[in-house]
PDB file of C-alpha atoms in Angstrom:
ATOM      1  CA  GLN A   2      81.548 205.812   4.462  1.00 54.00           C
ATOM      2  CA  THR A   3      79.751 206.976   7.019  1.00 55.00           C
ATOM      3  CA  GLY A   4      78.118 210.647   6.969  1.00 56.00           C
ATOM      4  CA  THR A   5      78.057 211.331   3.143  1.00 57.00           C
ATOM      5  CA  GLY A   6      73.620 211.029   2.403  1.00 71.00           C
ATOM      6  CA  LYS A   7      73.677 207.070   1.313  1.00 78.00           C
ATOM      7  CA  THR A   8      70.051 207.872   2.493  1.00 87.00           C
ATOM      8  CA  GLY A   9      69.494 210.207  -0.088  1.00 89.00           C
ATOM      9  CA  ALA A  10      71.450 208.835  -2.936  1.00 89.00           C
ATOM     10  CA  PHE A  11      68.222 206.202  -2.524  1.00 92.00           C
ATOM     11  CA  ALA A  12      64.988 208.929  -1.730  1.00 94.00           C
ATOM     12  CA  LEU A  13      65.867 211.490  -4.202  1.00 93.00           C
ATOM     13  CA  PRO A  14      65.432 209.418  -7.286  1.00 93.00           C
ATOM     14  CA  LEU A  15      62.261 208.165  -5.470  1.00 93.00           C
ATOM     15  CA  LEU A  16      60.930 211.606  -4.488  1.00 93.00           C
ATOM     16  CA  GLU A  17      60.848 212.551  -8.554  1.00 91.00           C
ATOM     17  CA  ARG A  18      58.234 209.803  -9.050  1.00 89.00           C
ATOM     18  CA  VAL A  19      56.075 211.354  -5.741  1.00 89.00           C
ATOM     19  CA  GLU A  20      53.029 212.989  -7.902  1.00 85.00           C
ATOM     20  CA  GLY A  21      50.095 213.589  -5.701  1.00 85.00           C
ATOM     21  CA  PRO A  22      47.807 211.049  -3.244  1.00 88.00           C
ATOM     22  CA  VAL A  23      48.156 207.844  -4.130  1.00 91.00           C
ATOM     23  CA  LYS A  24      45.921 204.717  -2.803  1.00 92.00           C
ATOM     24  CA  ARG A  25      49.144 202.230  -1.865  1.00 94.00           C
ATOM     25  CA  PRO A  26      52.607 203.184  -0.840  1.00 96.00           C
ATOM     26  CA  PHE A  27      54.496 202.467  -3.426  1.00 96.00           C
ATOM     27  CA  VAL A  28      58.357 202.193  -1.635  1.00 97.00           C
ATOM     28  CA  LEU A  29      58.708 200.145   0.917  1.00 98.00           C
ATOM     29  CA  VAL A  30      62.322 200.487   2.796  1.00 98.00           C
ATOM     30  CA  ILE A  31      63.323 197.561   5.407  1.00 98.00           C
ATOM     31  CA  VAL A  32      65.688 198.448   8.608  1.00 96.00           C
ATOM     32  CA  PRO A  33      67.458 196.125  11.386  1.00 94.00           C
ATOM     33  CA  THR A  34      66.384 198.729  14.028  1.00 91.00           C
ATOM     34  CA  ARG A  35      63.808 201.217  15.537  1.00 90.00           C
ATOM     35  CA  GLU A  36      66.381 203.851  15.300  1.00 89.00           C
ATOM     36  CA  LEU A  37      67.578 203.648  11.752  1.00 91.00           C
ATOM     37  CA  CYS A  38      63.514 203.643  11.205  1.00 95.00           C
ATOM     38  CA  LEU A  39      63.284 206.808  12.699  1.00 93.00           C
ATOM     39  CA  GLN A  40      66.149 208.089  10.861  1.00 90.00           C
ATOM     40  CA  VAL A  41      65.694 207.151   7.284  1.00 94.00           C
ATOM     41  CA  ALA A  42      61.879 208.475   7.841  1.00 96.00           C
ATOM     42  CA  ARG A  43      62.562 211.657   8.835  1.00 93.00           C
ATOM     43  CA  ASP A  44      65.448 211.647   6.236  1.00 92.00           C
ATOM     44  CA  PHE A  45      62.590 211.160   3.446  1.00 95.00           C
ATOM     45  CA  GLU A  46      60.227 214.243   5.051  1.00 94.00           C
ATOM     46  CA  THR A  47      63.190 216.997   5.240  1.00 92.00           C
ATOM     47  CA  LEU A  48      63.996 215.183   1.245  1.00 92.00           C
ATOM     48  CA  GLY A  49      61.263 215.230   0.228  1.00 92.00           C
ATOM     49  CA  LYS A  50      59.073 218.564   1.825  1.00 88.00           C
ATOM     50  CA  TYR A  51      58.392 220.484  -0.961  1.00 88.00           C
ATOM     51  CA  ARG A  52      57.180 217.588  -2.927  1.00 89.00           C
ATOM     52  CA  LYS A  53      54.255 216.944  -0.179  1.00 89.00           C
ATOM     53  CA  VAL A  54      55.756 213.558   0.353  1.00 94.00           C
ATOM     54  CA  LYS A  55      53.973 211.386   3.199  1.00 96.00           C
ATOM     55  CA  VAL A  56      56.144 208.494   4.670  1.00 97.00           C
ATOM     56  CA  ALA A  57      54.433 206.738   7.737  1.00 98.00           C
ATOM     57  CA  ALA A  58      57.280 204.858   9.924  1.00 98.00           C
ATOM     58  CA  LEU A  59      56.630 201.536  11.074  1.00 98.00           C
ATOM     59  CA  TYR A  60      58.504 199.949  14.500  1.00 97.00           C
ATOM     60  CA  GLY A  61      57.472 198.105  17.352  1.00 94.00           C
ATOM     61  CA  GLY A  62      57.650 198.861  21.181  1.00 87.00           C
ATOM     62  CA  ASN A  63      54.781 201.453  20.459  1.00 88.00           C
ATOM     63  CA  GLY A  64      51.041 200.673  19.906  1.00 91.00           C
ATOM     64  CA  TYR A  65      49.400 200.267  16.547  1.00 96.00           C
ATOM     65  CA  GLY A  66      46.941 202.474  16.394  1.00 95.00           C
ATOM     66  CA  ALA A  67      48.854 205.923  15.691  1.00 95.00           C
ATOM     67  CA  GLN A  68      51.250 204.285  13.314  1.00 96.00           C
ATOM     68  CA  GLU A  69      47.694 202.301  11.333  1.00 96.00           C
ATOM     69  CA  ARG A  70      46.257 205.739  11.312  1.00 96.00           C
ATOM     70  CA  THR A  71      49.296 207.264   8.975  1.00 95.00           C
ATOM     71  CA  LEU A  72      48.027 204.845   6.718  1.00 96.00           C
ATOM     72  CA  ARG A  73      44.512 205.701   6.061  1.00 90.00           C
ATOM     73  CA  PHE A  74      43.852 207.457   2.898  1.00 86.00           C
ATOM     74  CA  PRO A  75      45.743 209.179   1.603  1.00 90.00           C
ATOM     75  CA  SER A  76      48.323 206.398   1.474  1.00 94.00           C
ATOM     76  CA  PRO A  77      51.777 207.025   2.857  1.00 97.00           C
ATOM     77  CA  HIS A  78      53.974 206.794  -0.927  1.00 96.00           C
ATOM     78  CA  VAL A  79      57.011 205.557   1.475  1.00 98.00           C
ATOM     79  CA  ILE A  80      56.985 203.279   4.453  1.00 98.00           C
ATOM     80  CA  VAL A  81      59.932 202.743   6.139  1.00 98.00           C
ATOM     81  CA  GLY A  82      59.585 199.797   8.867  1.00 98.00           C
ATOM     82  CA  THR A  83      61.446 196.613  10.928  1.00 97.00           C
ATOM     83  CA  PRO A  84      60.031 193.477   9.696  1.00 97.00           C
ATOM     84  CA  GLY A  85      58.162 192.104  12.606  1.00 96.00           C
ATOM     85  CA  ARG A  86      56.065 194.833  12.909  1.00 98.00           C
ATOM     86  CA  LEU A  87      55.605 195.257   9.039  1.00 98.00           C
ATOM     87  CA  LEU A  88      54.541 191.604   9.157  1.00 98.00           C
ATOM     88  CA  ASP A  89      51.954 192.406  12.798  1.00 97.00           C
ATOM     89  CA  LEU A  90      50.523 194.868  10.670  1.00 98.00           C
ATOM     90  CA  VAL A  91      49.980 192.686   7.425  1.00 98.00           C
ATOM     91  CA  SER A  92      48.574 190.432   9.378  1.00 97.00           C
ATOM     92  CA  ARG A  93      46.182 192.967  10.927  1.00 97.00           C
ATOM     93  CA  ARG A  94      45.594 193.995   7.301  1.00 96.00           C
ATOM     94  CA  THR A  95      46.177 197.288   7.808  1.00 96.00           C
ATOM     95  CA  LEU A  96      49.111 197.264   5.683  1.00 97.00           C
ATOM     96  CA  ASP A  97      48.753 197.063   1.938  1.00 96.00           C
ATOM     97  CA  LEU A  98      51.663 196.254  -0.013  1.00 97.00           C
ATOM     98  CA  ARG A  99      50.268 195.300  -2.965  1.00 95.00           C
ATOM     99  CA  GLY A 100      51.430 198.748  -4.625  1.00 95.00           C
ATOM    100  CA  VAL A 101      55.428 198.137  -3.642  1.00 97.00           C
ATOM    101  CA  SER A 102      57.399 198.756  -6.482  1.00 96.00           C
ATOM    102  CA  VAL A 103      60.619 199.543  -5.124  1.00 97.00           C
ATOM    103  CA  LEU A 104      61.920 197.765  -2.217  1.00 97.00           C
ATOM    104  CA  ILE A 105      64.731 198.481  -0.399  1.00 97.00           C
ATOM    105  CA  LEU A 106      67.157 197.173   1.934  1.00 96.00           C
ATOM    106  CA  ASP A 107      69.058 198.984   3.948  1.00 94.00           C
ATOM    107  CA  GLU A 108      71.766 197.929   6.333  1.00 91.00           C
ATOM    108  CA  ALA A 109      71.345 194.553   4.969  1.00 92.00           C
ATOM    109  CA  ASP A 110      74.413 192.720   7.442  1.00 89.00           C
ATOM    110  CA  ARG A 111      72.282 194.066  10.081  1.00 88.00           C
ATOM    111  CA  LEU A 112      69.040 192.246   9.342  1.00 92.00           C
ATOM    112  CA  LEU A 113      71.024 189.139   8.422  1.00 89.00           C
ATOM    113  CA  ASP A 114      73.255 189.635  11.817  1.00 84.00           C
ATOM    114  CA  LEU A 115      69.860 189.665  13.853  1.00 86.00           C
ATOM    115  CA  GLY A 116      68.225 187.147  12.217  1.00 91.00           C
ATOM    116  CA  PHE A 117      65.158 189.301  10.627  1.00 94.00           C
ATOM    117  CA  ILE A 118      65.928 187.372   7.033  1.00 93.00           C
ATOM    118  CA  ALA A 119      63.486 184.961   6.985  1.00 94.00           C
ATOM    119  CA  ASP A 120      61.225 187.647   8.528  1.00 96.00           C
ATOM    120  CA  VAL A 121      62.324 189.656   5.030  1.00 96.00           C
ATOM    121  CA  ARG A 122      62.019 187.103   2.617  1.00 95.00           C
ATOM    122  CA  ARG A 123      57.997 186.853   3.732  1.00 96.00           C
ATOM    123  CA  ILE A 124      57.269 190.278   3.026  1.00 97.00           C
ATOM    124  CA  ALA A 125      59.239 190.497   0.003  1.00 96.00           C
ATOM    125  CA  ALA A 126      57.099 187.565  -0.873  1.00 95.00           C
ATOM    126  CA  LEU A 127      54.020 189.739  -0.465  1.00 96.00           C
ATOM    127  CA  LEU A 128      55.309 192.284  -3.077  1.00 96.00           C
ATOM    128  CA  PRO A 129      54.688 192.251  -6.749  1.00 95.00           C
ATOM    129  CA  LYS A 130      56.473 190.255  -8.725  1.00 91.00           C
ATOM    130  CA  GLY A 131      58.251 193.266 -11.249  1.00 91.00           C
ATOM    131  CA  ARG A 132      59.541 195.323  -8.512  1.00 95.00           C
ATOM    132  CA  GLN A 133      63.012 197.011  -8.352  1.00 95.00           C
ATOM    133  CA  THR A 134      64.985 195.930  -5.240  1.00 96.00           C
ATOM    134  CA  ALA A 135      67.992 197.852  -4.113  1.00 95.00           C
ATOM    135  CA  LEU A 136      70.388 196.022  -0.991  1.00 94.00           C
ATOM    136  CA  PHE A 137      72.604 198.652   0.813  1.00 90.00           C
ATOM    137  CA  SER A 138      75.330 196.839   2.978  1.00 87.00           C
ATOM    138  CA  ALA A 139      78.694 198.520   4.935  1.00 78.00           C
ATOM    139  CA  THR A 140      79.782 194.646   4.191  1.00 77.00           C
ATOM    140  CA  ILE A 141      79.600 192.253   1.087  1.00 81.00           C
ATOM    141  CA  THR A 142      80.122 189.245   3.613  1.00 84.00           C
ATOM    142  CA  PRO A 143      78.812 185.485   1.781  1.00 88.00           C
ATOM    143  CA  GLU A 144      75.485 185.301   3.824  1.00 89.00           C
ATOM    144  CA  VAL A 145      74.620 188.979   2.280  1.00 89.00           C
ATOM    145  CA  ASP A 146      75.590 188.530  -1.393  1.00 90.00           C
ATOM    146  CA  ALA A 147      73.277 185.114  -1.066  1.00 91.00           C
ATOM    147  CA  VAL A 148      70.710 187.311   0.558  1.00 90.00           C
ATOM    148  CA  ALA A 149      71.043 189.520  -2.630  1.00 90.00           C
ATOM    149  CA  ARG A 150      70.872 186.929  -5.161  1.00 89.00           C
ATOM    150  CA  GLY A 151      68.360 185.772  -4.114  1.00 90.00           C
ATOM    151  CA  MET A 152      65.688 188.163  -3.687  1.00 90.00           C
ATOM    152  CA  THR A 153      67.071 190.006  -7.291  1.00 89.00           C
ATOM    153  CA  VAL A 154      67.108 189.113 -11.133  1.00 86.00           C
ATOM    154  CA  ASP A 155      70.681 189.561 -12.583  1.00 87.00           C
ATOM    155  CA  PRO A 156      71.624 192.359  -9.925  1.00 89.00           C
ATOM    156  CA  VAL A 157      74.447 195.090 -10.856  1.00 89.00           C
ATOM    157  CA  LYS A 158      76.637 195.350  -8.091  1.00 86.00           C
ATOM    158  CA  LEU A 159      78.004 198.624  -7.406  1.00 85.00           C
ATOM    159  CA  SER A 160      80.989 199.199  -4.480  1.00 79.00           C
ATOM    160  CA  VAL A 161      81.446 202.451  -3.272  1.00 71.00           C
ATOM    161  CA  ARG A 162      85.286 203.305  -2.089  1.00 60.00           C
ATOM    162  CA  PRO A 163      85.674 206.706  -0.731  1.00 51.00           C
ATOM    163  CA  GLU A 164      88.737 209.266  -1.410  1.00 42.00           C
ATOM    164  CA  GLN A 165      89.218 209.737   2.110  1.00 43.00           C
ATOM    165  CA  PRO A 166      87.464 207.267   4.624  1.00 44.00           C
ATOM    166  CA  THR A 167      85.785 208.472   7.637  1.00 54.00           C
ATOM    167  CA  ILE A 168      88.793 206.785   9.442  1.00 64.00           C
ATOM    168  CA  ASP A 169      90.867 209.208   8.457  1.00 72.00           C
ATOM    169  CA  THR A 170      89.425 212.315   9.625  1.00 82.00           C
ATOM    170  CA  ILE A 171      89.324 211.280  13.409  1.00 90.00           C
ATOM    171  CA  ASP A 172      92.467 211.481  15.754  1.00 93.00           C
ATOM    172  CA  GLN A 173      92.552 208.439  17.397  1.00 94.00           C
ATOM    173  CA  ALA A 174      94.028 207.708  21.137  1.00 95.00           C
ATOM    174  CA  PHE A 175      94.109 205.200  23.415  1.00 96.00           C
ATOM    175  CA  VAL A 176      94.786 206.086  27.027  1.00 96.00           C
ATOM    176  CA  LYS A 177      96.319 203.547  29.721  1.00 95.00           C
ATOM    177  CA  VAL A 178      94.190 203.427  32.417  1.00 96.00           C
ATOM    178  CA  LEU A 179      93.395 201.336  35.964  1.00 95.00           C
ATOM    179  CA  HIS A 180      90.309 199.686  36.048  1.00 94.00           C
ATOM    180  CA  ALA A 181      89.605 201.590  39.204  1.00 95.00           C
ATOM    181  CA  ASP A 182      90.260 204.886  37.280  1.00 96.00           C
ATOM    182  CA  LYS A 183      87.874 204.624  34.553  1.00 97.00           C
ATOM    183  CA  LEU A 184      85.365 207.202  35.742  1.00 97.00           C
ATOM    184  CA  ARG A 185      88.031 208.925  36.741  1.00 96.00           C
ATOM    185  CA  ALA A 186      89.866 209.818  33.558  1.00 97.00           C
ATOM    186  CA  LEU A 187      86.416 209.964  31.643  1.00 97.00           C
ATOM    187  CA  ARG A 188      85.853 212.939  33.468  1.00 96.00           C
ATOM    188  CA  GLU A 189      88.880 214.107  32.765  1.00 96.00           C
ATOM    189  CA  VAL A 190      87.923 214.213  28.814  1.00 96.00           C
ATOM    190  CA  LEU A 191      84.465 215.390  29.554  1.00 95.00           C
ATOM    191  CA  SER A 192      86.296 217.699  31.152  1.00 94.00           C
ATOM    192  CA  ARG A 193      88.151 219.142  27.959  1.00 91.00           C
ATOM    193  CA  LYS A 194      87.150 222.250  26.379  1.00 86.00           C
ATOM    194  CA  GLU A 195      86.100 220.917  22.790  1.00 88.00           C
ATOM    195  CA  ALA A 196      84.373 217.994  24.672  1.00 89.00           C
ATOM    196  CA  SER A 197      80.908 219.990  24.146  1.00 91.00           C
ATOM    197  CA  ARG A 198      79.146 216.784  22.425  1.00 94.00           C
ATOM    198  CA  VAL A 199      80.476 213.132  23.388  1.00 96.00           C
ATOM    199  CA  LEU A 200      79.375 209.577  22.274  1.00 96.00           C
ATOM    200  CA  VAL A 201      80.355 207.397  25.914  1.00 97.00           C
ATOM    201  CA  PHE A 202      80.096 203.581  24.744  1.00 97.00           C
ATOM    202  CA  ARG A 203      79.702 200.309  26.760  1.00 96.00           C
ATOM    203  CA  ARG A 204      79.029 196.918  25.928  1.00 93.00           C
ATOM    204  CA  THR A 205      76.212 196.102  28.461  1.00 93.00           C
ATOM    205  CA  LYS A 206      73.479 197.264  28.966  1.00 92.00           C
ATOM    206  CA  ARG A 207      74.045 197.098  32.974  1.00 94.00           C
ATOM    207  CA  GLY A 208      76.719 199.439  32.492  1.00 96.00           C
ATOM    208  CA  VAL A 209      75.353 202.188  30.208  1.00 96.00           C
ATOM    209  CA  ASP A 210      72.899 202.606  32.776  1.00 96.00           C
ATOM    210  CA  LYS A 211      75.630 202.943  35.928  1.00 97.00           C
ATOM    211  CA  LEU A 212      78.033 205.567  34.485  1.00 98.00           C
ATOM    212  CA  ALA A 213      75.059 208.073  32.927  1.00 97.00           C
ATOM    213  CA  GLN A 214      73.956 207.369  36.734  1.00 97.00           C
ATOM    214  CA  ASP A 215      77.287 208.184  37.889  1.00 97.00           C
ATOM    215  CA  LEU A 216      78.042 211.372  35.185  1.00 97.00           C
ATOM    216  CA  VAL A 217      74.223 212.614  36.642  1.00 96.00           C
ATOM    217  CA  ARG A 218      75.542 212.246  40.354  1.00 96.00           C
ATOM    218  CA  LEU A 219      78.464 214.051  40.116  1.00 95.00           C
ATOM    219  CA  GLY A 220      76.987 217.289  37.679  1.00 94.00           C
ATOM    220  CA  HIS A 221      77.558 215.668  33.841  1.00 94.00           C
ATOM    221  CA  PRO A 222      73.981 216.163  31.762  1.00 94.00           C
ATOM    222  CA  ALA A 223      73.885 212.873  30.476  1.00 96.00           C
ATOM    223  CA  GLY A 224      71.812 209.932  29.409  1.00 95.00           C
ATOM    224  CA  ALA A 225      71.709 206.746  28.758  1.00 95.00           C
ATOM    225  CA  LEU A 226      70.701 204.523  25.563  1.00 92.00           C
ATOM    226  CA  HIS A 227      70.032 201.165  24.731  1.00 89.00           C
ATOM    227  CA  GLY A 228      67.438 198.172  23.665  1.00 81.00           C
ATOM    228  CA  ASP A 229      65.932 198.031  27.258  1.00 85.00           C
ATOM    229  CA  ILE A 230      64.777 201.593  27.613  1.00 86.00           C
ATOM    230  CA  PRO A 231      61.258 202.332  26.129  1.00 84.00           C
ATOM    231  CA  GLN A 232      60.808 203.817  22.809  1.00 78.00           C
ATOM    232  CA  ARG A 233      59.795 207.299  23.592  1.00 83.00           C
ATOM    233  CA  ALA A 234      62.293 207.691  26.108  1.00 88.00           C
ATOM    234  CA  ARG A 235      64.824 206.886  23.657  1.00 86.00           C
ATOM    235  CA  GLU A 236      63.596 209.343  21.436  1.00 84.00           C
ATOM    236  CA  ARG A 237      63.432 211.861  24.043  1.00 91.00           C
ATOM    237  CA  VAL A 238      66.971 211.698  25.055  1.00 92.00           C
ATOM    238  CA  LEU A 239      68.589 211.289  21.585  1.00 90.00           C
ATOM    239  CA  GLU A 240      66.706 214.439  21.133  1.00 90.00           C
ATOM    240  CA  ALA A 241      67.929 215.739  23.865  1.00 94.00           C
ATOM    241  CA  PHE A 242      71.129 215.238  22.785  1.00 93.00           C
ATOM    242  CA  ARG A 243      70.420 216.432  19.413  1.00 90.00           C
ATOM    243  CA  ARG A 244      69.974 219.496  21.112  1.00 91.00           C
ATOM    244  CA  GLY A 245      72.450 220.012  23.187  1.00 91.00           C
ATOM    245  CA  THR A 246      70.742 219.539  26.620  1.00 93.00           C
ATOM    246  CA  LEU A 247      71.999 216.536  26.990  1.00 94.00           C
ATOM    247  CA  SER A 248      76.650 217.409  26.518  1.00 95.00           C
ATOM    248  CA  THR A 249      76.691 213.183  26.951  1.00 97.00           C
ATOM    249  CA  LEU A 250      75.370 210.108  25.527  1.00 96.00           C
ATOM    250  CA  VAL A 251      76.390 206.790  27.062  1.00 96.00           C
ATOM    251  CA  ALA A 252      75.630 203.910  24.807  1.00 94.00           C
ATOM    252  CA  THR A 253      75.436 200.106  23.725  1.00 92.00           C
ATOM    253  CA  ASN A 254      76.663 199.614  20.546  1.00 85.00           C
ATOM    254  CA  LEU A 255      73.043 199.472  19.202  1.00 73.00           C
ATOM    255  CA  ALA A 256      73.853 203.355  18.688  1.00 64.00           C
ATOM    256  CA  SER A 257      76.623 202.978  16.632  1.00 62.00           C
ATOM    257  CA  ARG A 258      74.860 202.234  13.446  1.00 64.00           C
ATOM    258  CA  GLY A 259      71.987 204.378  12.241  1.00 57.00           C
ATOM    259  CA  ILE A 260      72.268 206.985  15.212  1.00 69.00           C
ATOM    260  CA  HIS A 261      72.904 210.336  12.915  1.00 73.00           C
ATOM    261  CA  VAL A 262      73.922 213.022  15.300  1.00 82.00           C
ATOM    262  CA  GLU A 263      75.689 216.248  13.731  1.00 84.00           C
ATOM    263  CA  GLY A 264      78.108 218.184  15.828  1.00 88.00           C
ATOM    264  CA  ILE A 265      79.949 215.143  18.126  1.00 92.00           C
ATOM    265  CA  ASP A 266      83.147 215.990  18.529  1.00 93.00           C
ATOM    266  CA  HIS A 267      84.611 212.597  20.929  1.00 95.00           C
ATOM    267  CA  VAL A 268      83.398 209.410  20.836  1.00 96.00           C
ATOM    268  CA  VAL A 269      85.198 207.390  24.139  1.00 98.00           C
ATOM    269  CA  ASN A 270      85.612 203.421  24.340  1.00 97.00           C
ATOM    270  CA  PHE A 271      84.763 203.592  27.974  1.00 98.00           C
ATOM    271  CA  ASP A 272      84.934 199.838  26.900  1.00 97.00           C
ATOM    272  CA  LEU A 273      87.348 198.254  24.588  1.00 95.00           C
ATOM    273  CA  PRO A 274      84.798 197.154  21.279  1.00 92.00           C
ATOM    274  CA  GLU A 275      84.838 193.255  20.600  1.00 88.00           C
ATOM    275  CA  ASP A 276      86.401 193.871  17.365  1.00 86.00           C
ATOM    276  CA  PRO A 277      87.408 195.701  14.235  1.00 85.00           C
ATOM    277  CA  GLU A 278      83.919 196.843  12.829  1.00 81.00           C
ATOM    278  CA  THR A 279      82.645 197.376  16.137  1.00 86.00           C
ATOM    279  CA  TYR A 280      85.410 200.166  16.403  1.00 89.00           C
ATOM    280  CA  VAL A 281      85.164 201.317  13.200  1.00 85.00           C
ATOM    281  CA  HIS A 282      81.108 201.680  13.542  1.00 83.00           C
ATOM    282  CA  ARG A 283      81.091 202.930  17.020  1.00 89.00           C
ATOM    283  CA  VAL A 284      84.161 205.893  16.269  1.00 89.00           C
ATOM    284  CA  GLY A 285      82.342 206.850  12.764  1.00 85.00           C
ATOM    285  CA  ARG A 286      79.796 208.466  14.726  1.00 87.00           C
ATOM    286  CA  THR A 287      82.087 211.460  14.894  1.00 89.00           C
ATOM    287  CA  GLY A 288      84.528 212.975  11.993  1.00 83.00           C
ATOM    288  CA  ARG A 289      81.447 212.361   9.440  1.00 76.00           C
ATOM    289  CA  ALA A 290      81.833 213.748   5.692  1.00 68.00           C
ATOM    290  CA  GLY A 291      85.382 215.560   6.352  1.00 71.00           C
ATOM    291  CA  GLU A 292      84.634 216.963   9.596  1.00 80.00           C
ATOM    292  CA  ARG A 293      87.316 216.228  12.386  1.00 87.00           C
ATOM    293  CA  GLY A 294      86.307 214.054  15.223  1.00 92.00           C
ATOM    294  CA  LYS A 295      88.385 212.592  18.035  1.00 94.00           C
ATOM    295  CA  ALA A 296      87.600 209.024  19.546  1.00 95.00           C
ATOM    296  CA  VAL A 297      89.408 207.845  22.688  1.00 97.00           C
ATOM    297  CA  THR A 298      89.812 203.867  23.768  1.00 97.00           C
ATOM    298  CA  PHE A 299      90.485 203.306  27.611  1.00 97.00           C
ATOM    299  CA  VAL A 300      92.738 200.208  27.752  1.00 97.00           C
ATOM    300  CA  THR A 301      92.540 199.058  31.465  1.00 95.00           C
ATOM    301  CA  GLU A 302      96.004 196.846  32.395  1.00 92.00           C
ATOM    302  CA  SER A 303      94.551 193.076  31.891  1.00 93.00           C
ATOM    303  CA  GLN A 304      93.083 194.302  28.552  1.00 94.00           C
ATOM    304  CA  GLN A 305      96.873 195.048  26.652  1.00 92.00           C
ATOM    305  CA  ARG A 306      97.003 192.158  24.363  1.00 92.00           C
ATOM    306  CA  GLU A 307      93.439 192.319  23.445  1.00 93.00           C
ATOM    307  CA  PHE A 308      93.780 195.920  22.254  1.00 94.00           C
ATOM    308  CA  LEU A 309      96.950 195.611  20.308  1.00 91.00           C
ATOM    309  CA  GLU A 310      94.770 192.687  18.610  1.00 90.00           C
ATOM    310  CA  LEU A 311      92.687 195.411  17.495  1.00 89.00           C
ATOM    311  CA  LYS A 312      95.355 197.678  17.027  1.00 88.00           C
ATOM    312  CA  ARG A 313      96.610 194.835  14.676  1.00 87.00           C
ATOM    313  CA  LYS A 314      93.305 193.640  12.659  1.00 84.00           C
ATOM    314  CA  ALA A 315      91.819 197.499  12.377  1.00 82.00           C
ATOM    315  CA  ARG A 316      94.539 198.735  11.474  1.00 82.00           C
ATOM    316  CA  VAL A 317      94.512 202.164  12.926  1.00 82.00           C
ATOM    317  CA  PRO A 318      96.749 204.903  13.303  1.00 84.00           C
ATOM    318  CA  PHE A 319      96.447 204.825  17.339  1.00 91.00           C
ATOM    319  CA  HIS A 320      98.499 207.479  19.470  1.00 93.00           C
ATOM    320  CA  GLN A 321      99.060 206.688  23.275  1.00 94.00           C
ATOM    321  CA  GLU A 322      97.508 209.947  25.030  1.00 94.00           C
ATOM    322  CA  ARG A 323      98.083 210.431  28.978  1.00 92.00           C
ATOM    323  CA  LEU A 324      95.697 211.957  31.114  1.00 91.00           C
ATOM    324  CA  ALA A 325      96.199 214.367  33.907  1.00 92.00           C
ATOM    325  CA  ILE A 326      94.709 211.759  36.909  1.00 91.00           C
ATOM    326  CA  TYR A 327      98.560 210.146  36.609  1.00 87.00           C
ATOM    327  CA  SER A 328     100.664 213.199  36.165  1.00 79.00           C
TER     328      SER A 328
END
């Protein structure tokens, strides 16, 4: 379930072990994306504030200098990193993993989807054999299960079944709209009084850029987020969205996992999600941890069959809304 403090579930017990400065990190968290890396590191810092925990976030897209400085004595207690950057720093001999006693694989299904498992295995081979390993995944496919069993000894499998799935806290609507009217339809949604912080999803990076530019041109404070935007620019956009300087964020599916911004009241599927899993992860950015949220999915004239298939597979209680632009 999204928004329930999964990071805290593994971070809090580990932070209990922090007792003063250390020579080497003892916790390694491997994550699939830069955004999740920053989020998990931030959570560790927040939870470990009064234990004076030192956390290093190691990810690509930025220079080595600042990250390598965080690895100097006293060593970080916790390393959160993406696979490629971790291996780079090991090869540069600035990251010493010999003291790691706990390995966490966060969002293992995404690590697998993005082709990082070979790198993860290389990193695991560098760690002490007596370490504890924990793997977290939204879905346990046969492939994820094989990875887990290959990296653990007699693992215990825990499956969390929430009393109230996140999806139940979200009002889920679909809107039939002509392709040519999608921008007008979005403007109508954004004009709603209750739509104060809105996350809009598109399928392509080019589509994200164009829609964000169109919204800004029409007077809506909007930003864009996708993988081709430089890391520092992405961080600035996310921070502006968190603060409320930007009321609308247009993003690719990149943002549907690992981006935890409180108070998102609307998610708009400007482009239809590719599959039920993508739909669930997109709309899961609102209605988090019991809060109410709204998800609006645009369905064009050529997408009726595709939408019906999504509705059938996702088993979502959609209801239809009609827009004022068609009244």
